[in-house]
PDB file of C-alpha atoms and ligand atoms in Angstrom:
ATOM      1  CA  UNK A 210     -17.309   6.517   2.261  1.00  0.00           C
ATOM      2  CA  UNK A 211     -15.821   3.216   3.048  1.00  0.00           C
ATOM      3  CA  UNK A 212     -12.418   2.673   3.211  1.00  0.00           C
ATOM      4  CA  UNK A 213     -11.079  -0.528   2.497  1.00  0.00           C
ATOM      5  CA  UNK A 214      -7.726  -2.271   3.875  1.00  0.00           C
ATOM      6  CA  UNK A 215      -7.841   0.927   6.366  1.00  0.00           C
ATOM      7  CA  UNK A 216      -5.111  -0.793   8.598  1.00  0.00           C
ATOM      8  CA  UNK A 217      -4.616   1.015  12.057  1.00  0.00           C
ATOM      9  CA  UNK A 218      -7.060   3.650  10.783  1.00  0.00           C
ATOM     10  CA  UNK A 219      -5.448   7.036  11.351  1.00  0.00           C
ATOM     11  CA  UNK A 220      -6.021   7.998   7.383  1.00  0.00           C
ATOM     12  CA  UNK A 221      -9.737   6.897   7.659  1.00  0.00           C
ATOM     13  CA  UNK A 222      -9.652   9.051  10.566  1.00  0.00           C
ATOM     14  CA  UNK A 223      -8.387  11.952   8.727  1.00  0.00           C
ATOM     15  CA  UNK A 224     -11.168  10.998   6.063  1.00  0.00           C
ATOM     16  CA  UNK A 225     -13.681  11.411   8.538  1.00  0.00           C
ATOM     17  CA  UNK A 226     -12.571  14.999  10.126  1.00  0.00           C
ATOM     18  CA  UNK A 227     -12.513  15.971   6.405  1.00  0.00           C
ATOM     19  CA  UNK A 228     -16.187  14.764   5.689  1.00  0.00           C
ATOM     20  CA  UNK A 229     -17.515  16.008   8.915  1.00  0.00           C
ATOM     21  CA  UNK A 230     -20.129  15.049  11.201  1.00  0.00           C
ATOM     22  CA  UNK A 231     -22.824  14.839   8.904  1.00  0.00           C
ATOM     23  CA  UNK A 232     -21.064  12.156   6.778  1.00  0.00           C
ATOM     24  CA  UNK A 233     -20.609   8.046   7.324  1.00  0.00           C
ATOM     25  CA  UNK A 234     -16.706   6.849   6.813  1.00  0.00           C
ATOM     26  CA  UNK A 235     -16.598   3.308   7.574  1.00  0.00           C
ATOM     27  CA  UNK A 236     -12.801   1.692   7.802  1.00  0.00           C
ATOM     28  CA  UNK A 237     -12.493  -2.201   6.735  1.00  0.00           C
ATOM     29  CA  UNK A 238      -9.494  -4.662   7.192  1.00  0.00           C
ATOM     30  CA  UNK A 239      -9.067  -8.224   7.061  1.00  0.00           C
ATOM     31  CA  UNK A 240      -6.747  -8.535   9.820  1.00  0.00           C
ATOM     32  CA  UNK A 241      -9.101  -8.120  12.965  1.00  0.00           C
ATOM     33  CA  UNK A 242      -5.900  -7.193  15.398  1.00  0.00           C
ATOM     34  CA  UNK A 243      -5.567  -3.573  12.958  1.00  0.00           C
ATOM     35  CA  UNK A 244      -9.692  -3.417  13.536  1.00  0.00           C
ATOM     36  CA  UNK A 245      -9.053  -3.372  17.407  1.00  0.00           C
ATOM     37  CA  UNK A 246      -6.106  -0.832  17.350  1.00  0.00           C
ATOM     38  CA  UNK A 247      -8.159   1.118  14.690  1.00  0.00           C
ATOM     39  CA  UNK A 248     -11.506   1.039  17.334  1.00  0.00           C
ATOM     40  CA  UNK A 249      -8.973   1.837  20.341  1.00  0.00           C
ATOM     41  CA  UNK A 250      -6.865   4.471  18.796  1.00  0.00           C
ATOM     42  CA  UNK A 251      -9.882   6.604  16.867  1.00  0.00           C
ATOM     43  CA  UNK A 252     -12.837   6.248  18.900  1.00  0.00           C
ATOM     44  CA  UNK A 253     -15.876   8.919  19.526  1.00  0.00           C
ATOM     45  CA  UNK A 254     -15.011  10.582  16.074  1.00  0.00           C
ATOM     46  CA  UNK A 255     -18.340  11.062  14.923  1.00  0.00           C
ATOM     47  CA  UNK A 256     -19.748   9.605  11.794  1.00  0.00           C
ATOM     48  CA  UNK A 257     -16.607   7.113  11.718  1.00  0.00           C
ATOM     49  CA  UNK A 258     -16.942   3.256  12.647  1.00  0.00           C
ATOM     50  CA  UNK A 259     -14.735   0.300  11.380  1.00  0.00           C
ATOM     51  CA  UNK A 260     -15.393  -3.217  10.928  1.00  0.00           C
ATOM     52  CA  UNK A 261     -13.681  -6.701   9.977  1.00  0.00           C
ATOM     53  CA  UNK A 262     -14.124  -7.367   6.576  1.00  0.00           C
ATOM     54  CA  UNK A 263     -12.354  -9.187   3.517  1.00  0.00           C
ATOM     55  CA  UNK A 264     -11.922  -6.820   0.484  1.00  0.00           C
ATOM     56  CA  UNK A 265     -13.879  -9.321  -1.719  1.00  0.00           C
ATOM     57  CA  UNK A 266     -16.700  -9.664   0.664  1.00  0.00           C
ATOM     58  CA  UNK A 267     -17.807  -6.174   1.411  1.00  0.00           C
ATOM     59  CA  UNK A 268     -21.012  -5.079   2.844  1.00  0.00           C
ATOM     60  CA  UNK A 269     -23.100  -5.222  -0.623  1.00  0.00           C
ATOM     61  CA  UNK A 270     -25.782  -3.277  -1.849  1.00  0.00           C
ATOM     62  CA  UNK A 271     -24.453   0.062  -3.557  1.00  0.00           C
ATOM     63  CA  UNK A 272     -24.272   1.919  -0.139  1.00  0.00           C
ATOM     64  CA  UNK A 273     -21.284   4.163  -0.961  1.00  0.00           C
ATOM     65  CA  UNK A 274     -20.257   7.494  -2.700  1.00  0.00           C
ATOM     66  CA  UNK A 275     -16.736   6.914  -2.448  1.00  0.00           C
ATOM     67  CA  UNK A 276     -15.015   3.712  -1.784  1.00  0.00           C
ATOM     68  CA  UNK A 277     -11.553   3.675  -2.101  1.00  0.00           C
ATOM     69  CA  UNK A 278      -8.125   1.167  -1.067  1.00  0.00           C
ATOM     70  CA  UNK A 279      -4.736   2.721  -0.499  1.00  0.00           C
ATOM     71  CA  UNK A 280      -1.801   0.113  -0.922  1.00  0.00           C
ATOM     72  CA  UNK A 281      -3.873  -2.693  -0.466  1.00  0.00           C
ATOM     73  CA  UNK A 282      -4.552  -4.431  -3.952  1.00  0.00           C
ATOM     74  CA  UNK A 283      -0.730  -4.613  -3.919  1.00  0.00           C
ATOM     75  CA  UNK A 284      -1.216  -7.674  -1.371  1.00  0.00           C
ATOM     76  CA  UNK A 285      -3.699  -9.270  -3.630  1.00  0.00           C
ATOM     77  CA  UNK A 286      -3.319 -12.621  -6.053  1.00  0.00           C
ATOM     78  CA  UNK A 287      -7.042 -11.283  -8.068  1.00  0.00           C
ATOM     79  CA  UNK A 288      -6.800  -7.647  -7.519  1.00  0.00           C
ATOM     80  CA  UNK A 289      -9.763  -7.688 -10.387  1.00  0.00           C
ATOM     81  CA  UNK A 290     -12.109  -9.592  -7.878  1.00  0.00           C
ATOM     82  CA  UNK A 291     -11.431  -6.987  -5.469  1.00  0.00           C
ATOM     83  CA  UNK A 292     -12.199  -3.894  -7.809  1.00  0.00           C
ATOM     84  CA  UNK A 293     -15.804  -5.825  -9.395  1.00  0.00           C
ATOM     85  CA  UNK A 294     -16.360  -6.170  -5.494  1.00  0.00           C
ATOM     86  CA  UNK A 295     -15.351  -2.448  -4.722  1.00  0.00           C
ATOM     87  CA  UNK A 296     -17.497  -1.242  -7.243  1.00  0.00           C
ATOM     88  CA  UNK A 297     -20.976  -2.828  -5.862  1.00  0.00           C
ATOM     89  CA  UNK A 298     -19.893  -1.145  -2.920  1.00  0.00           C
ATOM     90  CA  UNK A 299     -20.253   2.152  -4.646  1.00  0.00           C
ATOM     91  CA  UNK A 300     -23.622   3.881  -5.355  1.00  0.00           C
ATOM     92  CA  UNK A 301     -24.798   4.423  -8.824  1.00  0.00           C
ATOM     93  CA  UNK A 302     -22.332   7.303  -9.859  1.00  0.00           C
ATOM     94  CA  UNK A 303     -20.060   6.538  -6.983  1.00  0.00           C
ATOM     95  CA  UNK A 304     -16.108   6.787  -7.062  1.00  0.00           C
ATOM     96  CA  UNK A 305     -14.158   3.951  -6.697  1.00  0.00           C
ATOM     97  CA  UNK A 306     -10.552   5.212  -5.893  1.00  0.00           C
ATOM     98  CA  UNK A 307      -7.441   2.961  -5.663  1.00  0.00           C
ATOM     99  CA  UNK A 308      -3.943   4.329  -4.772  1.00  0.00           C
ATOM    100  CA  UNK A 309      -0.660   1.719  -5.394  1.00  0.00           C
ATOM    101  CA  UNK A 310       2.245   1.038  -6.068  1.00  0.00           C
ATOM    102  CA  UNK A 311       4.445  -0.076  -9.211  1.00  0.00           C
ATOM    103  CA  UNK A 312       7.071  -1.608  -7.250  1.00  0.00           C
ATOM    104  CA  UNK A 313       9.597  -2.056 -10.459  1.00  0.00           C
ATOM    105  CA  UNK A 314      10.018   1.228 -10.748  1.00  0.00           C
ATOM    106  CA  UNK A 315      11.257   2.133  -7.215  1.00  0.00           C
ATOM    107  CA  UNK A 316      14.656   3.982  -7.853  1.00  0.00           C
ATOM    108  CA  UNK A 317      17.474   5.137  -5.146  1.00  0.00           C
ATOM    109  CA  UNK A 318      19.815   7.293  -5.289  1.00  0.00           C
ATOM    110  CA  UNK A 319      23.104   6.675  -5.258  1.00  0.00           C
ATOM    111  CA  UNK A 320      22.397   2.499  -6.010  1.00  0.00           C
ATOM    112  CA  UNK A 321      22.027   1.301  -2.315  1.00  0.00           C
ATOM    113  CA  UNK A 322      24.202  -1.658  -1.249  1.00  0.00           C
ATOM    114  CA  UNK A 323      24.563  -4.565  -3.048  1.00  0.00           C
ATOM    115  CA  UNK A 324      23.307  -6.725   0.059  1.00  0.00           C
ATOM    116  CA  UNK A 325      19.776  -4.226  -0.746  1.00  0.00           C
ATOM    117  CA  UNK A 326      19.667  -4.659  -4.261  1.00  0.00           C
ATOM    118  CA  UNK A 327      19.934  -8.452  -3.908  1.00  0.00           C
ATOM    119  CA  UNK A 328      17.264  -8.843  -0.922  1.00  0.00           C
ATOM    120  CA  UNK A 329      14.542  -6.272  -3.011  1.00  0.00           C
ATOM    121  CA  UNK A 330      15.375  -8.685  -6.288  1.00  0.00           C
ATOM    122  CA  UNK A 331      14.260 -11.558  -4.155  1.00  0.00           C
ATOM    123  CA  UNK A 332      11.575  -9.577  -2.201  1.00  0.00           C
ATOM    124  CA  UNK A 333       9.863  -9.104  -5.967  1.00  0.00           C
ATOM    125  CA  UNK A 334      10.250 -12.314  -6.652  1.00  0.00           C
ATOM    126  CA  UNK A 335       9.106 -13.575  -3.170  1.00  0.00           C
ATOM    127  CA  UNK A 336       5.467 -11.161  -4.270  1.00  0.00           C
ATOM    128  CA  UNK A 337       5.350 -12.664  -7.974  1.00  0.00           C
ATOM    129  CA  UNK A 338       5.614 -16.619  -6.759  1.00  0.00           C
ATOM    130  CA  UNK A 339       2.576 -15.612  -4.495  1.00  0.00           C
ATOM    131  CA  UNK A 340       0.555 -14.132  -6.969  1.00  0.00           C
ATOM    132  CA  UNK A 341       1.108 -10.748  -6.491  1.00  0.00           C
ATOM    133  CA  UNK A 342       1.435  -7.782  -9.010  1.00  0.00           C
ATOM    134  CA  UNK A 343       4.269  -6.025  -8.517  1.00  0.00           C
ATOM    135  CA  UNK A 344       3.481  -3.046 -11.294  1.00  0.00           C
ATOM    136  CA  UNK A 345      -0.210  -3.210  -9.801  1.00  0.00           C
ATOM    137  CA  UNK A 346      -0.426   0.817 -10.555  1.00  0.00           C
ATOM    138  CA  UNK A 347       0.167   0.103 -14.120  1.00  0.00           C
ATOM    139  CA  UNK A 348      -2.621  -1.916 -14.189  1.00  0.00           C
ATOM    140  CA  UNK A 349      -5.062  -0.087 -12.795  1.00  0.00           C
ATOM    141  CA  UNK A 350      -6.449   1.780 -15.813  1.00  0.00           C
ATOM    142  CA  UNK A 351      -7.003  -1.801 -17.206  1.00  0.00           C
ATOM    143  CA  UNK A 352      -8.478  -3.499 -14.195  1.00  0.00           C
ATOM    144  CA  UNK A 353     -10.915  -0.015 -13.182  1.00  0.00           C
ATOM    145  CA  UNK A 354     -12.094  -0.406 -17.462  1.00  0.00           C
ATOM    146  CA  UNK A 355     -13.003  -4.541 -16.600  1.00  0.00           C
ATOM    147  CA  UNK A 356     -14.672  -3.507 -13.724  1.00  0.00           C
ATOM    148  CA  UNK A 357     -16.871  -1.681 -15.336  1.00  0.00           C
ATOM    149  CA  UNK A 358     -15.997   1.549 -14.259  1.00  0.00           C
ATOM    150  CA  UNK A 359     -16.141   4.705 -16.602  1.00  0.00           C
ATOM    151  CA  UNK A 360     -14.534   8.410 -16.464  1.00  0.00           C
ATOM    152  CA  UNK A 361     -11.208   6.697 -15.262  1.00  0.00           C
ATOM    153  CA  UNK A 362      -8.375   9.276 -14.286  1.00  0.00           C
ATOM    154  CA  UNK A 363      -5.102   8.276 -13.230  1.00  0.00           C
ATOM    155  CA  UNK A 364      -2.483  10.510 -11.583  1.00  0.00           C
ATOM    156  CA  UNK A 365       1.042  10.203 -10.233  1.00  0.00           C
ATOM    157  CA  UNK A 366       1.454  10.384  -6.391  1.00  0.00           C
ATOM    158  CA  UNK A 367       5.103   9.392  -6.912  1.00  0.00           C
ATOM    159  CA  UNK A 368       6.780   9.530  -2.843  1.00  0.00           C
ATOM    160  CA  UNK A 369       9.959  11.290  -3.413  1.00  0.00           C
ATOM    161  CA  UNK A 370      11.790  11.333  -0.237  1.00  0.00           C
ATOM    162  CA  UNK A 371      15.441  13.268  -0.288  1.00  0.00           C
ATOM    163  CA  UNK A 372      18.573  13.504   1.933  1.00  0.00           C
ATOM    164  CA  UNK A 373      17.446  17.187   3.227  1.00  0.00           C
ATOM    165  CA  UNK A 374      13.630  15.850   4.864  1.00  0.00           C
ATOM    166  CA  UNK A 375      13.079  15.773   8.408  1.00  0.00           C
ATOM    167  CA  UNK A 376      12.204  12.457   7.715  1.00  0.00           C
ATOM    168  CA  UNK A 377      13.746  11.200   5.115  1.00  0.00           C
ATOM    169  CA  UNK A 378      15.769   8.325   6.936  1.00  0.00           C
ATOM    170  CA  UNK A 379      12.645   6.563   8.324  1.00  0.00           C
ATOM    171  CA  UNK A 380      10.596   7.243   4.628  1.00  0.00           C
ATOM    172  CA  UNK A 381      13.526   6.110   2.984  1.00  0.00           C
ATOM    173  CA  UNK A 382      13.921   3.244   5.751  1.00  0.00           C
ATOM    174  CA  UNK A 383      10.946   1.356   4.684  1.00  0.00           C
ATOM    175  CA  UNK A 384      13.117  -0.841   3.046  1.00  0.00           C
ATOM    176  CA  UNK A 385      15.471  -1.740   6.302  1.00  0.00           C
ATOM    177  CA  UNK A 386      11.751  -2.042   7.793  1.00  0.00           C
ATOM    178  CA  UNK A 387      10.613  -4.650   5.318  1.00  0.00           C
ATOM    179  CA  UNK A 388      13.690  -6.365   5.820  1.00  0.00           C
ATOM    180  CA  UNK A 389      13.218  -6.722   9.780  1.00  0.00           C
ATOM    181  CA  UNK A 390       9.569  -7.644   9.316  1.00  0.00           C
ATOM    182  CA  UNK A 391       8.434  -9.347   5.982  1.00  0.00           C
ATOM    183  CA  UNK A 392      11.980 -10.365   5.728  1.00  0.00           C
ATOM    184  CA  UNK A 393      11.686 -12.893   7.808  1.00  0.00           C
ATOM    185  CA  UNK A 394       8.530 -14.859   5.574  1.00  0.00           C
ATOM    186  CA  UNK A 395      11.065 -14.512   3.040  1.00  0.00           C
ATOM    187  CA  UNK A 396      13.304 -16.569   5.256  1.00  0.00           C
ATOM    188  CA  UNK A 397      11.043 -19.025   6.390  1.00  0.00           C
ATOM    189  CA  UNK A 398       9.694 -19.437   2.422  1.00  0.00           C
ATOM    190  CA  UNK A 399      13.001 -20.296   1.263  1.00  0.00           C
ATOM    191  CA  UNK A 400      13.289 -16.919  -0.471  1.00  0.00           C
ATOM    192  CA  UNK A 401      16.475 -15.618   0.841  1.00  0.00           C
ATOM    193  CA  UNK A 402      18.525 -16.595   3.918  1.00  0.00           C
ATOM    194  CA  UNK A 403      18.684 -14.904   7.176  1.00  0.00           C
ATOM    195  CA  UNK A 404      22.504 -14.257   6.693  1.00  0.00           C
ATOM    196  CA  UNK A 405      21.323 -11.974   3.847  1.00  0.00           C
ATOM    197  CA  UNK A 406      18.301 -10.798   5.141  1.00  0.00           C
ATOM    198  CA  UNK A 407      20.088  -9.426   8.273  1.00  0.00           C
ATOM    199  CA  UNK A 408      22.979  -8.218   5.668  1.00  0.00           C
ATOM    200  CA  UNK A 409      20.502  -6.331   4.098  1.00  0.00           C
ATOM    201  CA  UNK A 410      18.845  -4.545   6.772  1.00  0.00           C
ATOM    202  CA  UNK A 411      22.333  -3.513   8.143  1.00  0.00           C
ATOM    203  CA  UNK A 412      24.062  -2.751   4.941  1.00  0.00           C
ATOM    204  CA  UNK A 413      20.768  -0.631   4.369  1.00  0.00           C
ATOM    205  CA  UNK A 414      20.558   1.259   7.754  1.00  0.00           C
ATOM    206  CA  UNK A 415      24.254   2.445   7.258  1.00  0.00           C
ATOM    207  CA  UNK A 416      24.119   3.306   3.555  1.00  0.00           C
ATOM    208  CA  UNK A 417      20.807   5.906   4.578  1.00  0.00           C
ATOM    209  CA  UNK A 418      23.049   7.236   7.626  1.00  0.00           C
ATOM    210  CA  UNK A 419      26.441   8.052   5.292  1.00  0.00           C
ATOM    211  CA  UNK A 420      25.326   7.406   1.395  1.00  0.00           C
ATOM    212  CA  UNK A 421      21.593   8.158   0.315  1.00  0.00           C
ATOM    213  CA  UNK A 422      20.783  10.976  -1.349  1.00  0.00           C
ATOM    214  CA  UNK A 423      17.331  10.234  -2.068  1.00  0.00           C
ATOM    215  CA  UNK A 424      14.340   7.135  -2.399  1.00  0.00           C
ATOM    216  CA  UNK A 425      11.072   7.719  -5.075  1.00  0.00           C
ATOM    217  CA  UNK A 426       8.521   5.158  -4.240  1.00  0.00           C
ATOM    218  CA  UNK A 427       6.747   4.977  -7.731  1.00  0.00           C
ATOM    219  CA  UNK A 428       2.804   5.140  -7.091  1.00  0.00           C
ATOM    220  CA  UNK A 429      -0.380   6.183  -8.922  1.00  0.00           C
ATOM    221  CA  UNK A 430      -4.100   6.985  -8.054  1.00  0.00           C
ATOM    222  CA  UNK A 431      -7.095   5.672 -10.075  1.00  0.00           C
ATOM    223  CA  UNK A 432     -10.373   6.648 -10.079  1.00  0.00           C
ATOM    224  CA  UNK A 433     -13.500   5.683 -11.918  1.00  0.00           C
ATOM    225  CA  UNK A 434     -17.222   6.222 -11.699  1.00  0.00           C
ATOM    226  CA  UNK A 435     -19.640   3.379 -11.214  1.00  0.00           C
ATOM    227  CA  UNK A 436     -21.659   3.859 -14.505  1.00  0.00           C
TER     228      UNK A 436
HETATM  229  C1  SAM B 608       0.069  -1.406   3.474  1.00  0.00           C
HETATM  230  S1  SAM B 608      -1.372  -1.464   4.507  1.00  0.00           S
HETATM  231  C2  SAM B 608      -2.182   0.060   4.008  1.00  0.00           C
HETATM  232  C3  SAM B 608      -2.934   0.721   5.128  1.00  0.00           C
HETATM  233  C4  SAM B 608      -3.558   2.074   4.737  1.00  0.00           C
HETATM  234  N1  SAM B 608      -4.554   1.898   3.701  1.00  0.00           N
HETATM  235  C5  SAM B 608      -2.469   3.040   4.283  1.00  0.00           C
HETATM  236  O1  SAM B 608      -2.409   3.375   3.102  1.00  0.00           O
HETATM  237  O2  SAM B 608      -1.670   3.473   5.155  1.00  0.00           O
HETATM  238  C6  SAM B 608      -2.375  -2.702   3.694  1.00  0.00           C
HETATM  239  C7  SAM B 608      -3.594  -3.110   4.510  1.00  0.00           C
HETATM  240  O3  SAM B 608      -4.439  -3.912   3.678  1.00  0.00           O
HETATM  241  C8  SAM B 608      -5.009  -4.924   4.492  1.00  0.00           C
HETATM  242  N2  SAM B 608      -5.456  -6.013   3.630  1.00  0.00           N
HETATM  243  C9  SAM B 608      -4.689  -6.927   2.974  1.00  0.00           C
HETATM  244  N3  SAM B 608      -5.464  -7.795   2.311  1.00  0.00           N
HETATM  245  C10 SAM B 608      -6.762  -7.424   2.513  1.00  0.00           C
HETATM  246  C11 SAM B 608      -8.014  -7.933   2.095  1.00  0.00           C
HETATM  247  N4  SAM B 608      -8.093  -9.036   1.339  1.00  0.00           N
HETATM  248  N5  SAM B 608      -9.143  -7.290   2.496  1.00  0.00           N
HETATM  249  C12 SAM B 608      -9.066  -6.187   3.297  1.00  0.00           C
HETATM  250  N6  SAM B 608      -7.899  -5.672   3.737  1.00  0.00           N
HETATM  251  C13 SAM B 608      -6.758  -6.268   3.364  1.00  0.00           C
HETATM  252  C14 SAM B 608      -3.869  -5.304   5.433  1.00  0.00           C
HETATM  253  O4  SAM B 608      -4.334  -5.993   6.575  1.00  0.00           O
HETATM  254  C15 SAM B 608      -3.252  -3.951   5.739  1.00  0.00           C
HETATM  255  O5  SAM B 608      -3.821  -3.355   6.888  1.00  0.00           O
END
């Protein structure tokens, strides 16, 4: 199985328990500094290995029963380059499975502060001038059937987090989190300014503390046999 855009690894590495010894899971990311903290944090699970590798350049030949991306084509300006190149990854009969996000149909609940609403309005907009897809997940279906790929299935995996989970404020506070990381591209690209950003993240943090009910993250799965 290869896992692509694995990030610090600890899902591949759940992968790989699940598979067992017997199987191959191989983690790839572009950035090489997740590759290292993947290496350091999972090593001596057997069957399990991870390497440096660009989504669109993957090792080729049709090695692969399963190859699959979780909230990675999200990041991409040709998310159909990076499904053809996912599926000659995948053996003859192989699953390629993508999970994502439609990020237009987040919804909170009450309406989170006004400081929120304005930096996620520029944080879509920010995605869109760079060539991302912000309802990726609704595209799937389309993008798996250019591909290629046959037998697609698509199911929701909608992340409902509410008021009464143990961990609903940091679920919920991915948002404050994006502000106080990504946030600050946003600021350097012109996209917002830091007085807002910061607004934001604050307004945010105190609204999940005293006001939030509850935070669905909109997201589907798609998978499709190589045919
Ligand atoms: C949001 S993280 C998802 C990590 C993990 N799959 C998960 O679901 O928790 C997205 C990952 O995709 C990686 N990524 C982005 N563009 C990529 C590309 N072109 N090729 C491979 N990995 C990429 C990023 O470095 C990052 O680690």
């Amino acid at each position: 199985m290869l896992d692509v855009g694995c990030g610090t690894g600890a899902i591949t590495r759940g992968i790989a328990e699940t598979v067992g010894p017997e199987g191959r899971v191989v983690g790839v990311d572009v950035n090489a500094s997740m590759i290292d903290k993947a290496r350091a944090a999972h090593r001596g699970v057997p069957g399990l290995s991870f390497e440096v590798a660009d989504v669109e350049a993957l090792p080729p030949g049709g090695a692969f029963d399963i190859v699959t991306a979780a909230r990675v084509l999200q990041w991409l300006a040709d998310p159909a380059a990076a499904l053809r190149s996912m599926t000659a990854a995948a053996k003859s009969r192989g699953r390629v499975v993508v999970l994502d996000y439609n990020h237009e149909k987040a919804a909170w609940t009450p309406a989170p502060p006004p400081s929120m609403r304005r930096f996620y309005a520029a944080f879509l907009q920010w995605r869109a001038a760079t060539g991302m897809n912000n309802a990726i997940a609704d595209h799937l279906r389309d993008l798996f059937a250019r591909a290629g790929l046959g037998d697609i299935v698509a199911t929701d995996q909608h992340e409902v987090s509410q008021r009464a989970d143990p961990d609903f404020e940091m679920r919920a506070g991915i948002w404050a989190a994006v502000a106080a990381t990504r946030g600050h591209q946003m600021v350097a690209d012109g996209a917002i300014s830091e007085r807002e950003r910061h607004a934001a993240e604050t307004d945010y943090r105190a609204w999940l503390r005293d006001g939030a009910d509850s935070h669905v993250q909109y997201l589907l799965a798609v998978e499709g046999v190589r045919t």
